Coordinates of C-alpha atoms in Angstrom, one line a residue:
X1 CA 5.3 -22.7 -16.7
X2 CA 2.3 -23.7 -14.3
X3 CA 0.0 -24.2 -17.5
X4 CA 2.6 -26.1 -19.3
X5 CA 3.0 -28.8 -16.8
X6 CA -0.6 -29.1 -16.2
X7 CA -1.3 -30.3 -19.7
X8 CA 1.9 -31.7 -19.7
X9 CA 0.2 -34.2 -16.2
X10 CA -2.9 -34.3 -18.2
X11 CA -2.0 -35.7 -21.2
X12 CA 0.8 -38.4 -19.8
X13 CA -2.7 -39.3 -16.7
X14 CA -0.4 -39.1 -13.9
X15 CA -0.5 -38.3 -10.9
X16 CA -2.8 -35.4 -9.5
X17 CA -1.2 -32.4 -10.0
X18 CA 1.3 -33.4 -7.9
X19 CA 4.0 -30.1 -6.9
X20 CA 1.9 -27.4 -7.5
X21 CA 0.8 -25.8 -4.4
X22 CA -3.0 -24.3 -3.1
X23 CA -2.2 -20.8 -2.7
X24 CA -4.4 -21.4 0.9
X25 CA -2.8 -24.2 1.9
X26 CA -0.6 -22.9 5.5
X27 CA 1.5 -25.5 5.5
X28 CA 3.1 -24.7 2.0
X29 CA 3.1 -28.3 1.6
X30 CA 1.6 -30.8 -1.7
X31 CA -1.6 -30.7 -1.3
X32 CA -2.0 -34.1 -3.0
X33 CA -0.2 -35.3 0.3
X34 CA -2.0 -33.3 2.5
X35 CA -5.1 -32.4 4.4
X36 CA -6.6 -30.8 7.3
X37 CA -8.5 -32.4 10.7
X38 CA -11.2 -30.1 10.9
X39 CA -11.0 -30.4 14.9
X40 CA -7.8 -29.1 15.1
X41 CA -6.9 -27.1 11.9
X42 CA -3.3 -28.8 11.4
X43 CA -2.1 -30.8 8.7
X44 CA -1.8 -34.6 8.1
X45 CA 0.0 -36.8 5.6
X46 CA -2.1 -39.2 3.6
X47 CA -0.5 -41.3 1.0
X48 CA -0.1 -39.9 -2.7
X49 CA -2.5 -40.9 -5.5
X50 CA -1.3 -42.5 -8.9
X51 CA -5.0 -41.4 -10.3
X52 CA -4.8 -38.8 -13.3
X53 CA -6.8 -35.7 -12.2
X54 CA -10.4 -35.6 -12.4
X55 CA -12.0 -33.0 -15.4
X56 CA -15.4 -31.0 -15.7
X57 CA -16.5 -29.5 -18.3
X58 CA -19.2 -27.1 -18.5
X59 CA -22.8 -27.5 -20.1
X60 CA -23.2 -27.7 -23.9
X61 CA -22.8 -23.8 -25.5
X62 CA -26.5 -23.6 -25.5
X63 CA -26.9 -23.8 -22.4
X64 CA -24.3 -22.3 -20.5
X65 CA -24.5 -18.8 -19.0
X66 CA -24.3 -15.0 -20.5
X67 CA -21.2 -13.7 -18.8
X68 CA -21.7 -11.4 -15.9
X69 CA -21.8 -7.6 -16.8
X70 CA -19.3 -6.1 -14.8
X71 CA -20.3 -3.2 -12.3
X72 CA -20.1 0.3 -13.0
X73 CA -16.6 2.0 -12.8
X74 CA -13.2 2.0 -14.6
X75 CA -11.5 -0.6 -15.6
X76 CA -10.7 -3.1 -12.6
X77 CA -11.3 -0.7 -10.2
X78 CA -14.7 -2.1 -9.8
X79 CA -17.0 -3.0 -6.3
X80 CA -19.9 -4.6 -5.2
X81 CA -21.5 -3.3 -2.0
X82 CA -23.5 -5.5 0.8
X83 CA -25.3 -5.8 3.8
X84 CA -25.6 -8.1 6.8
X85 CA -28.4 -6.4 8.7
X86 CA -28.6 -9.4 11.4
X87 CA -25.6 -9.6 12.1
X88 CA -24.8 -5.9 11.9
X89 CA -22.5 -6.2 9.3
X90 CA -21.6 -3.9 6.3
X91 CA -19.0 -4.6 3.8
X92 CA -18.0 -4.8 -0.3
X93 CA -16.8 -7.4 -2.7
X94 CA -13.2 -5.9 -4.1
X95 CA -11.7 -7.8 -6.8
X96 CA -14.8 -8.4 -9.4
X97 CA -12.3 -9.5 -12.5
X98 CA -9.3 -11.1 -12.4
X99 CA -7.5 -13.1 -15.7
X100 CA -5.2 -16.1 -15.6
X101 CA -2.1 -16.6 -17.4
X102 CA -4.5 -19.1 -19.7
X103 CA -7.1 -16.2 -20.7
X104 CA -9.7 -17.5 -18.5
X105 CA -11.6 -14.5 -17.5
X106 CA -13.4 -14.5 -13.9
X107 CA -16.0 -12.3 -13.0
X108 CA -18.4 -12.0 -9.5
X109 CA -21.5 -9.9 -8.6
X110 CA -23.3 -9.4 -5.2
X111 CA -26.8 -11.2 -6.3
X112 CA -28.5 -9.7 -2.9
X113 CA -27.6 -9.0 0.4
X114 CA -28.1 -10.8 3.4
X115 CA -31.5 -10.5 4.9
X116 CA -33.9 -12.6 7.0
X117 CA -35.0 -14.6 4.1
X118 CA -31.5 -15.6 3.4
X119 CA -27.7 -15.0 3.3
X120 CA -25.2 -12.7 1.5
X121 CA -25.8 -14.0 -2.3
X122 CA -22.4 -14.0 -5.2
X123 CA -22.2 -15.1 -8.8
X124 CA -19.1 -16.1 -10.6
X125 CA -18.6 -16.9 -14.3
X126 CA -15.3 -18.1 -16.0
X127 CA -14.9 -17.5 -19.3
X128 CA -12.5 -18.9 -21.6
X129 CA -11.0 -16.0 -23.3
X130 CA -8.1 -17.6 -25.6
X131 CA -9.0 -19.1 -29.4
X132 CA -7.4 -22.6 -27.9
X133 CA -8.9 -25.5 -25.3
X134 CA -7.6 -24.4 -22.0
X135 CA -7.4 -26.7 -18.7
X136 CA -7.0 -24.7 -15.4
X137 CA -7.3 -25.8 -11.8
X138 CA -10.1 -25.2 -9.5
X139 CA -7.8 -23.8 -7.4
X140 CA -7.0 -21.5 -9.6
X141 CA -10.1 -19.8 -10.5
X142 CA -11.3 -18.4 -6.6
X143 CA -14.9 -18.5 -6.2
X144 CA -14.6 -21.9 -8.1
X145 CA -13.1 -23.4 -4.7
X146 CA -12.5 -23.5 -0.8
X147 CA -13.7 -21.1 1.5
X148 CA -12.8 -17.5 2.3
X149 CA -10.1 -17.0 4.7
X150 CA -9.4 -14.6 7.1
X151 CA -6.6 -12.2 5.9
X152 CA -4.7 -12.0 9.3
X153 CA -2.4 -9.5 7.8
X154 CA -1.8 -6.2 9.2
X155 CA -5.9 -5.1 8.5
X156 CA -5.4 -1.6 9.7
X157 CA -6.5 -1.9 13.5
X158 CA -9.1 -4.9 13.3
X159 CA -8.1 -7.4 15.9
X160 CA -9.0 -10.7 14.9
X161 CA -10.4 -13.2 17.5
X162 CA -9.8 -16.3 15.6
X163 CA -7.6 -16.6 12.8
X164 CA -8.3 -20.8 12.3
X165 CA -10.9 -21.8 10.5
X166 CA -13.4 -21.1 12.9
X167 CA -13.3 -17.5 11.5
X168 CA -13.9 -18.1 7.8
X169 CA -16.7 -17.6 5.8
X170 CA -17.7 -20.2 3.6
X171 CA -19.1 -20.5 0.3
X172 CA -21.6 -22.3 -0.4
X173 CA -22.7 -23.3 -4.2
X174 CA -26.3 -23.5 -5.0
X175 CA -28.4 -25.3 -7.0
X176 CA -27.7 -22.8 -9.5
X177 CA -24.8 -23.4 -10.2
X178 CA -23.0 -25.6 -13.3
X179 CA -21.7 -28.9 -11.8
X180 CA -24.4 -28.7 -8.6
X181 CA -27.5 -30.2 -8.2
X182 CA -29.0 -29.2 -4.6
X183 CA -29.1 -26.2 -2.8
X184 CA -27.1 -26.3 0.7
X185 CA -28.9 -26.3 4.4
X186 CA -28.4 -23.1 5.8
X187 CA -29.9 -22.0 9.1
X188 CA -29.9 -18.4 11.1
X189 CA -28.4 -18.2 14.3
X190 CA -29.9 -15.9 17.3
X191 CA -26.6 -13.3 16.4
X192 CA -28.5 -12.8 13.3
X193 CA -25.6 -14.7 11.4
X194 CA -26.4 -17.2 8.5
X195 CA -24.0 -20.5 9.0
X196 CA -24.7 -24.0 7.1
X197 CA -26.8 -26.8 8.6
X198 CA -25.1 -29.3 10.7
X199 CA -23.8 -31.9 8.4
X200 CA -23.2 -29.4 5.3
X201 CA -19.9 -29.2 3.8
X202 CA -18.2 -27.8 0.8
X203 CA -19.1 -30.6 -2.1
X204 CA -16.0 -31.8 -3.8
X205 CA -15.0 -31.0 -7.0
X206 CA -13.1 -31.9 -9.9
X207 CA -9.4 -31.4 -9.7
X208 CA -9.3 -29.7 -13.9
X209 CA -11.9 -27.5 -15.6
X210 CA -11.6 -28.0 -19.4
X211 CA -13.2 -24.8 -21.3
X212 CA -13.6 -24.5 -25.1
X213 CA -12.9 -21.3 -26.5
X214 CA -15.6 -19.0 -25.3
X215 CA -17.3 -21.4 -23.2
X216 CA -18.4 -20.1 -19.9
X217 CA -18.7 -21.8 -16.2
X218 CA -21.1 -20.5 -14.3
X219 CA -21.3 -20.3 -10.4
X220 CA -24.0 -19.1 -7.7
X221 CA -23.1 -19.3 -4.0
X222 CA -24.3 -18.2 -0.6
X223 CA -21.3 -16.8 1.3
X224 CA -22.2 -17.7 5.4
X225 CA -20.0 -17.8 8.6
X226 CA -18.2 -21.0 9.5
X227 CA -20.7 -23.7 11.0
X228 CA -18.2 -24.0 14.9
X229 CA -17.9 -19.8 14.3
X230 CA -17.8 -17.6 17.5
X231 CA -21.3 -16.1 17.3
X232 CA -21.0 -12.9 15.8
X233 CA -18.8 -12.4 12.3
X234 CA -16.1 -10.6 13.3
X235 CA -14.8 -7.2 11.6
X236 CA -11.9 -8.3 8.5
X237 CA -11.4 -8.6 5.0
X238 CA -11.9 -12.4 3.7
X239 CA -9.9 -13.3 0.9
X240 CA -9.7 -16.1 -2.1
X241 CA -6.2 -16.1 -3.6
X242 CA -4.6 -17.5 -6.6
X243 CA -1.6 -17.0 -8.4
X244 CA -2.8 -14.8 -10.9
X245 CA -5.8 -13.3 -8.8
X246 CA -8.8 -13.4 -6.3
X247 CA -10.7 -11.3 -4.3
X248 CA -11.8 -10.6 -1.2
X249 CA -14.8 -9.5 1.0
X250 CA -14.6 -7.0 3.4
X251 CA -17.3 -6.3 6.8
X252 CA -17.1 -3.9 9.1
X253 CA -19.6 -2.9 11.9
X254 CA -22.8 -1.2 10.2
X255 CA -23.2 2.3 11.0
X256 CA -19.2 2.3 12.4
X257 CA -16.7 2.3 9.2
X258 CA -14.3 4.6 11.2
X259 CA -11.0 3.5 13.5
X260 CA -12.3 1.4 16.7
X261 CA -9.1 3.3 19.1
X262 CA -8.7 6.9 19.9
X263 CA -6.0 8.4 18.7
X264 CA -3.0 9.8 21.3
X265 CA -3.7 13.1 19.1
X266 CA -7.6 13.5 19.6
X267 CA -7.6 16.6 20.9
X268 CA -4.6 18.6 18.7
X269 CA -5.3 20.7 16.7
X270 CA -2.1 21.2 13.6
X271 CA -2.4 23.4 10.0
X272 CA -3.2 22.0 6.9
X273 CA -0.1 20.8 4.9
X274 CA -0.6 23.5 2.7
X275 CA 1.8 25.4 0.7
X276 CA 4.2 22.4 2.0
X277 CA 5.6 20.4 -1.4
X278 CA 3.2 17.5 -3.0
X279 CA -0.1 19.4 -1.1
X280 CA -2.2 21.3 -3.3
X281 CA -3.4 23.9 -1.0
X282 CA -6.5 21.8 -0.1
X283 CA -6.8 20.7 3.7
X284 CA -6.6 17.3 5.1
X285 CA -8.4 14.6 6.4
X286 CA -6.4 13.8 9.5
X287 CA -6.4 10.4 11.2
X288 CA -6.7 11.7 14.6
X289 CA -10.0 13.9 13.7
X290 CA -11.6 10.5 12.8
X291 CA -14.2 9.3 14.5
X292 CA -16.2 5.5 14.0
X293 CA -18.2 7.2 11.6
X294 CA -15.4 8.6 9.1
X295 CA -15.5 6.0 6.1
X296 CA -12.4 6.2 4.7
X297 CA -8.6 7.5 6.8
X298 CA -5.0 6.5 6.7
X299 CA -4.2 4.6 10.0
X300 CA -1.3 4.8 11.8
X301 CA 0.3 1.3 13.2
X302 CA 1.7 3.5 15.7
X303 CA 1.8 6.9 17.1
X304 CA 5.4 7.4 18.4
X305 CA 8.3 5.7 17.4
X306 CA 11.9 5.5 18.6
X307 CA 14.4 6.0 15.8
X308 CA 14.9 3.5 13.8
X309 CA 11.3 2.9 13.9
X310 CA 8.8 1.7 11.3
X311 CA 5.3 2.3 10.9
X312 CA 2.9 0.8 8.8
X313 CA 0.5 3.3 7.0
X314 CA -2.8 2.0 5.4
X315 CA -5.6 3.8 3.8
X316 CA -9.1 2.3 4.5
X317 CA -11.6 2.3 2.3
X318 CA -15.0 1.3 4.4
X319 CA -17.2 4.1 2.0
X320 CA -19.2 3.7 -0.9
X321 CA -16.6 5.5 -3.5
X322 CA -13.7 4.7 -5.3
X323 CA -11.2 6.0 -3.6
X324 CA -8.3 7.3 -6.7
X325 CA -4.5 8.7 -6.9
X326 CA -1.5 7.7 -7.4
X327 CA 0.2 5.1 -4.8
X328 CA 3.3 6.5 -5.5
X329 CA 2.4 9.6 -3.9
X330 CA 3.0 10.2 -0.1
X331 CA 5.3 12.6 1.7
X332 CA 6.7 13.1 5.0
X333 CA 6.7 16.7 6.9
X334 CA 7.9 18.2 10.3
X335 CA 6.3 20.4 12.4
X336 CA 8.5 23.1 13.6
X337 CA 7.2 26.5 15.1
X338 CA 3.9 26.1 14.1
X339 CA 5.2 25.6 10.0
X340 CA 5.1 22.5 8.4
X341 CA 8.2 21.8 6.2
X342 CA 8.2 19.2 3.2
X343 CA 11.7 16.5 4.5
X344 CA 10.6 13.4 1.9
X345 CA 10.7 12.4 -0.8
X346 CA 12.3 14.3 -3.8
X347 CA 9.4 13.6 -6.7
X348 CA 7.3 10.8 -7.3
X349 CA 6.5 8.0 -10.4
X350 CA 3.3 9.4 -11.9
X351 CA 1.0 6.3 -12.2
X352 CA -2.8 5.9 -11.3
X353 CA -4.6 3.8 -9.2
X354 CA -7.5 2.7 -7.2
X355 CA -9.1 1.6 -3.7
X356 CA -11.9 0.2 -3.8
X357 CA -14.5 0.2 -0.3
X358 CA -13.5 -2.5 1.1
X359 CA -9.9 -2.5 0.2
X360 CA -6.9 -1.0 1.4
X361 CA -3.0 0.4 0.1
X362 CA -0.2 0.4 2.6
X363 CA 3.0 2.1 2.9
X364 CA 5.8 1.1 5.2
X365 CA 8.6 3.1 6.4
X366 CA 11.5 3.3 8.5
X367 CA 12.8 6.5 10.1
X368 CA 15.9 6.7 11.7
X369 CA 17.3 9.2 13.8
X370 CA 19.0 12.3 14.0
X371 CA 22.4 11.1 13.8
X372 CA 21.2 9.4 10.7
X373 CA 24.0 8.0 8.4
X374 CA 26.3 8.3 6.1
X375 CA 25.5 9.9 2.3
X376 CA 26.1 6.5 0.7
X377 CA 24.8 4.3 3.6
X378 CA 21.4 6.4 3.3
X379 CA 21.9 6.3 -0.3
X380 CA 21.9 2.7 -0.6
X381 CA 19.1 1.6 2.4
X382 CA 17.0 4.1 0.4
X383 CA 16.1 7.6 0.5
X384 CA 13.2 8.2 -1.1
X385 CA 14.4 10.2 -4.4
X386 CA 11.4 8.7 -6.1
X387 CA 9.2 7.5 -3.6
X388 CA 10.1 4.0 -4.2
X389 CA 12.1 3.5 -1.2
X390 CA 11.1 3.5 2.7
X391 CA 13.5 5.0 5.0
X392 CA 14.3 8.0 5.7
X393 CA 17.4 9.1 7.6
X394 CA 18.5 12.0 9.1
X395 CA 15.1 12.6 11.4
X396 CA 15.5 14.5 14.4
X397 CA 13.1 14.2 17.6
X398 CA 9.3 16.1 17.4
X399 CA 5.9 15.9 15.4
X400 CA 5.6 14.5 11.9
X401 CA 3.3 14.4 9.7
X402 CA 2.5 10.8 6.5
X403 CA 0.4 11.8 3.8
X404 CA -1.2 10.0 1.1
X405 CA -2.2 10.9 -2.4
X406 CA -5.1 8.8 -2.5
X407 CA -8.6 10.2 -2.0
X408 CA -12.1 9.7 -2.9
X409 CA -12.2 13.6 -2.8
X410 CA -10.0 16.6 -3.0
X411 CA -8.4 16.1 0.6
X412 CA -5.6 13.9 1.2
X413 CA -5.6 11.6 4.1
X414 CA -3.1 12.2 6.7
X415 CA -1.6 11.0 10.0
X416 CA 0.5 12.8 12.7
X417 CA 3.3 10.6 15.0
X418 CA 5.8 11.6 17.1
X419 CA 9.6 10.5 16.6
X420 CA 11.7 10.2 19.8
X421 CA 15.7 11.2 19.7
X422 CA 18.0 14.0 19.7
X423 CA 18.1 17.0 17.4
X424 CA 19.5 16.7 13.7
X425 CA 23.1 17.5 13.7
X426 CA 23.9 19.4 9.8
X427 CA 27.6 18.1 8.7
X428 CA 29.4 18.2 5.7
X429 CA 29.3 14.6 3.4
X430 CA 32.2 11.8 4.0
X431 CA 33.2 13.2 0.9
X432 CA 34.2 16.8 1.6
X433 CA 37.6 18.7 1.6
X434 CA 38.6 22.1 2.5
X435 CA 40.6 24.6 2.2
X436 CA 41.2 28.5 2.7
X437 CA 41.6 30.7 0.0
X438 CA 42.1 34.4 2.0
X439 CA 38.5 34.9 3.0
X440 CA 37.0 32.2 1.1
X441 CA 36.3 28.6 3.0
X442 CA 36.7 26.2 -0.4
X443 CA 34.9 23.0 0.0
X444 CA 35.2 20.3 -3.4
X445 CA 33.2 17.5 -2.8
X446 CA 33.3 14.2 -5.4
X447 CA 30.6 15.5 -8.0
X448 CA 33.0 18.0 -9.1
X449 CA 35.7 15.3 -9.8
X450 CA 33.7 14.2 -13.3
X451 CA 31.7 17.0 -13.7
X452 CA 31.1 17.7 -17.5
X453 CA 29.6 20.8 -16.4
X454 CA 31.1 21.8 -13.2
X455 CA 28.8 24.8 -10.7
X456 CA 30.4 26.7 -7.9
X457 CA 27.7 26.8 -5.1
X458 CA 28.4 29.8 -2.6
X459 CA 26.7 30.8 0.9
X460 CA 27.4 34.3 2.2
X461 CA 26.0 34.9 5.8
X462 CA 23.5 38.6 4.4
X463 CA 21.7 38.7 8.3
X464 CA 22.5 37.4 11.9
X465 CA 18.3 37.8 12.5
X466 CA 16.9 36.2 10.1
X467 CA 13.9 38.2 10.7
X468 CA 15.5 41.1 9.5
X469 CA 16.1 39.7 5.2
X470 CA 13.8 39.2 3.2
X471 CA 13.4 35.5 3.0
X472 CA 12.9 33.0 0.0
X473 CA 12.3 30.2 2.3
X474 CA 12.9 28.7 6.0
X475 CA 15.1 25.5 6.0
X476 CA 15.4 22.8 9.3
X477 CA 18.4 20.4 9.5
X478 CA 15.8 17.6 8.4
X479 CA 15.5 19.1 5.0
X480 CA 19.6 20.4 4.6
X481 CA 20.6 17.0 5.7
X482 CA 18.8 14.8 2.7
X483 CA 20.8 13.7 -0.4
X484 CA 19.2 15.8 -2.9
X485 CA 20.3 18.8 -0.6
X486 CA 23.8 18.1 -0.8
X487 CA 24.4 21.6 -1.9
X488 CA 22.5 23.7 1.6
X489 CA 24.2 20.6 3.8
X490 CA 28.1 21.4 2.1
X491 CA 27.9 25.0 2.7
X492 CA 25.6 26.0 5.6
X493 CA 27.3 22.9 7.3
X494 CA 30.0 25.8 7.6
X495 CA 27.9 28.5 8.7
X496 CA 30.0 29.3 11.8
X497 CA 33.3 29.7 9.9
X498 CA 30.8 32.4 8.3
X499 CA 30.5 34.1 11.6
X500 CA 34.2 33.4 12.4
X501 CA 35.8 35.3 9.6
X502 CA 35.3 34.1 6.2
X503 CA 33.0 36.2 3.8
X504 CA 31.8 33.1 2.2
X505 CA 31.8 29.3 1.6
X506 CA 32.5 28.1 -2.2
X507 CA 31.0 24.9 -2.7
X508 CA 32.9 23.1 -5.9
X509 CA 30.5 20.7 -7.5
X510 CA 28.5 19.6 -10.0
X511 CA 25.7 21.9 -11.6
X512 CA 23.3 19.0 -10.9
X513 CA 24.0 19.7 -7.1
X514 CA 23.9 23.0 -7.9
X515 CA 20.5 23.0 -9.2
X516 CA 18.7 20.8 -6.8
X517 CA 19.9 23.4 -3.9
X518 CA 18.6 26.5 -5.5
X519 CA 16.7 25.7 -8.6
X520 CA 16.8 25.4 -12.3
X521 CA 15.9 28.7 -13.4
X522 CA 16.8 30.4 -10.1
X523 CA 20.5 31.8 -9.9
X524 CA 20.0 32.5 -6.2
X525 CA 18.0 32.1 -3.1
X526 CA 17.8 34.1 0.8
X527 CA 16.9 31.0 3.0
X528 CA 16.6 31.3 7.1
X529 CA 18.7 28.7 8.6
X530 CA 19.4 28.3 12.5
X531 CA 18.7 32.0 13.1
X532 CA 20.4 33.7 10.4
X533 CA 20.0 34.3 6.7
X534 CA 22.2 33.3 4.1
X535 CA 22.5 34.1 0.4
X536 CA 22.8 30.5 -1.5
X537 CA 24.2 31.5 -5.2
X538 CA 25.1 29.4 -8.5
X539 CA 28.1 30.8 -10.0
X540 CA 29.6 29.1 -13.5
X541 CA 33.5 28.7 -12.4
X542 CA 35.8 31.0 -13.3

């Protein structure tokens, strides 16, 4: 639709691409109506234009530029690293290709890094892709305009100083480049940081870039800190956004890529995850063992919570490795007794992806407390079946462990917080109804209502010690409690009607219920729960 109406404004020469928003414009205003005082960073009206928007085109064919070669790695999980020795800076370019709706391809490369001679040097290349004359905006086509700005969002546990414009960096196009004919003034300040001249500013350019099929624009650019900057270039990830893409550039302190705070669990010491669901029997790299020099760990946005609390979980990538997994894959456990025992989610989506250094992948999730809710409340603000959704109810007070299945190793990153509340009370769904059948405590819940293949569940109390069975596993309230467990939560929800008479609970229900509780091609399990050991068995009804 956007490419549409821009031909549609170029061929009737109206006015400037008037309703189409800059993707870094704050105000979320017309840009052709708007612009920014410099001394204050706020908007101001100026009166629309009736002038049809400016075009460039590149050089003739034979002149123009090779497109860049892309960097080693796979696919668009690509990165270029750099330096900014001065000003103690080290960092990465994530986000190398990107590809508009129109075909135009973008490409950028790290030329050099910053040194005494010079600034942080990028090249860019768009490349028109399609068989037909396309006309896309500079705004568009990041590196092609504006400067970098800070991404203020939620950058793991950076705390920016200045978020105006003061804290960008700027590019700066070179002589090098198509459409430029002089290289900018750039001086080095005493914090070792490059910034431009006094005077320099980013030249204007054309509103439209018109690309034959296959022709290529090319771009060269020194990237330097804003000229009224706070001395030093302050830790974050700098981004250039567009609808279809961008990318960003990422510093952190040289020598430092690890968390700046100490976690509240420095000095605990937990097991690995392993044996738990989802772990693969390799240890972890825990956020609280992290230190400034750990490149890559999955940051908490807090440590302790009070149900219903959310926490923010990002994976930092400040090494020199792609980080890869899938981002479906994370997994909540409880520490109980020493043990850690799997609570969330059911299974996961099976794609692949990427982090690139620089870059990050965050996960936010709500927790909510041992009271929890209702099945289909908890069923319909998300219960993590799949891993798609991100609360989980049902939580009682203690130690928990996130973990992420992204990694530029074999060990998953993973972070311990505390959730505040009251134990996790185990009762039977909304759903439920019982009876007595002479010894037998009956309990139908809906599943078996329009059940095409209907399972009897039973529970039959085999040890008042559960140290004295022989156990197929341990189960907590956490676990029982969770929709997929329907089957352990309708029965053992029961358990002291099994120490108060009845031989056994029958749970009427689907075989789908059934099967989650015990297992496919299981017909029965032992399982500890609250001190006792229970037999859990699928029987086909009589």
């Amino acid at each position: 639709m956007q490419r549409r109406r821009l031909l549609a404004l170029l061929a009737a020469g109206t006015a400037g691409l008037a309703g189409c928003n800059a993707p870094d414009d704050p105000t979320g205003n017309d840009p052709a109506t708007r612009t920014t005082d410099p001394a204050t960073d706020a908007a101001t009206d100026r009166p629309p234009t009736d002038e049809a928007p400016s075009v460039a085109t590149p050089p003739p064919a034979d002149e123009q530029h090779d497109r860049l070669d892309l960097p080693e790695g796979d696919g668009f999980a690509q990165f270029e690293p750099l330096t900014m020795p001065g000003a103690d800076r080290a960092g990465a370019l994530a986000g190398v290709r990107y590809r508009t709706d129109e075909r135009v391809e973008v490409r950028l490369r790290v030329l050099s890094s910053a040194s005494a001679e010079g600034p942080v040097r990028l090249a860019a290349t768009a490349t028109n892709e399609s068989p037909f004359v396309e006309h896309v905006r500079f705004l568009d086509i990041p590196p092609f305009h504006a400067p970098l700005r800070v991404d203020a969002a939620g950058y793991a546990d950076v705390e920016l100083r200045d978020t105006s414009y003061r804290g960008d960096l700027q590019l700066l196009p070179t002589a090098e480049s198509d459409l430029i004919g002089t290289d900018p003034r750039v001086e080095r300040t005493d914090a070792g940081v490059w910034r431009p001249a006094a005077g320099v500013t980013h030249p204007d350019l054309p509103d439209v870039l018109r690309l034959e099929p296959g022709d290529t624009l090319y771009g060269e650019y020194v990237v330097v800190g804003h000229r009224e900057g706070e001395g030093e270039l302050q830790p974050a990830r700098y981004r250039q956004s567009a609808p279809e893409g961008g990318f960003a550039v990422t510093l952190w302190e040289r020598g430092a890529p690890g968390p700046s705070a100490d976690s509240r669990f420095a000095d605990r010491t937990v097991p690995d995850l392993a044996g738990t669901w989802a772990s693969d029997g390799t240890s972890e790299r825990w956020f609280h063992e992290a230190d400034a020099s750990t490149p890559t760990y999955l940051y908490p946005s807090a440590e302790r919570v009070e149900p219903p609390g959310r926490i923010r979980f990002t994976y930092v990538n400040h090494g020199e490795e792609i980080a890869g997994g899938n981002p479906y894959d994370w997994s909540l456990h409880k520490l109980v007794d020493g043990e850690w025992f799997h609570v969330a989610p059911r299974g996961i989506n099976q794609p692949m992806g990427f982090v690139q250094p620089g870059d990050t992948e965050t996960w936010d999730r709500t927790f909510y407390g041992g009271d929890g809710l209702d099945t289909g409340e908890t069923e319909r603000r998300g219960a993590l079946v799949f891993g798609g959704s991100d609360g989980v109810a049902h939580l009682g007070g203690g130690t928990y462990a996130a973990r992420v299945g992204i990694s530029v190793d074999d060990r998953d990153p993973a972070a311990l917080f505390e959730l505040g509340g009251d134990e996790t009370a185990v009762v039977p769904t909304a759903d439920a109804e019982t009876e007595r059948r002479e010894d037998e405590l009956v309990v139908t819940d809906r599943t078996r209502v329009d059940a095409e293949r209907p399972r009897d569940l039973v529970a039959e109390r085999v040890a008042a010690d559960a140290a004295e069975a022989e156990l197929d596993r341990r189960l907590i309230p956490e676990q029982v409690m969770q929709p997929w467990y329907a089957g352990f939560r309708n029965t053992l929800a029961f358990r002291s009607e099994l120490r108060e008479g009845f031989d056994r609970v029958r749970l009427r229900t689907s075989r789908g219920v059934a099967t989650n509780a015990v297992g496919y091609d299981r017909k029965a399990l032992t399982v500890a729960f609250d001190g006792a050991a229970y037999r859990v068995e699928k029987r086909t009804p009589a």
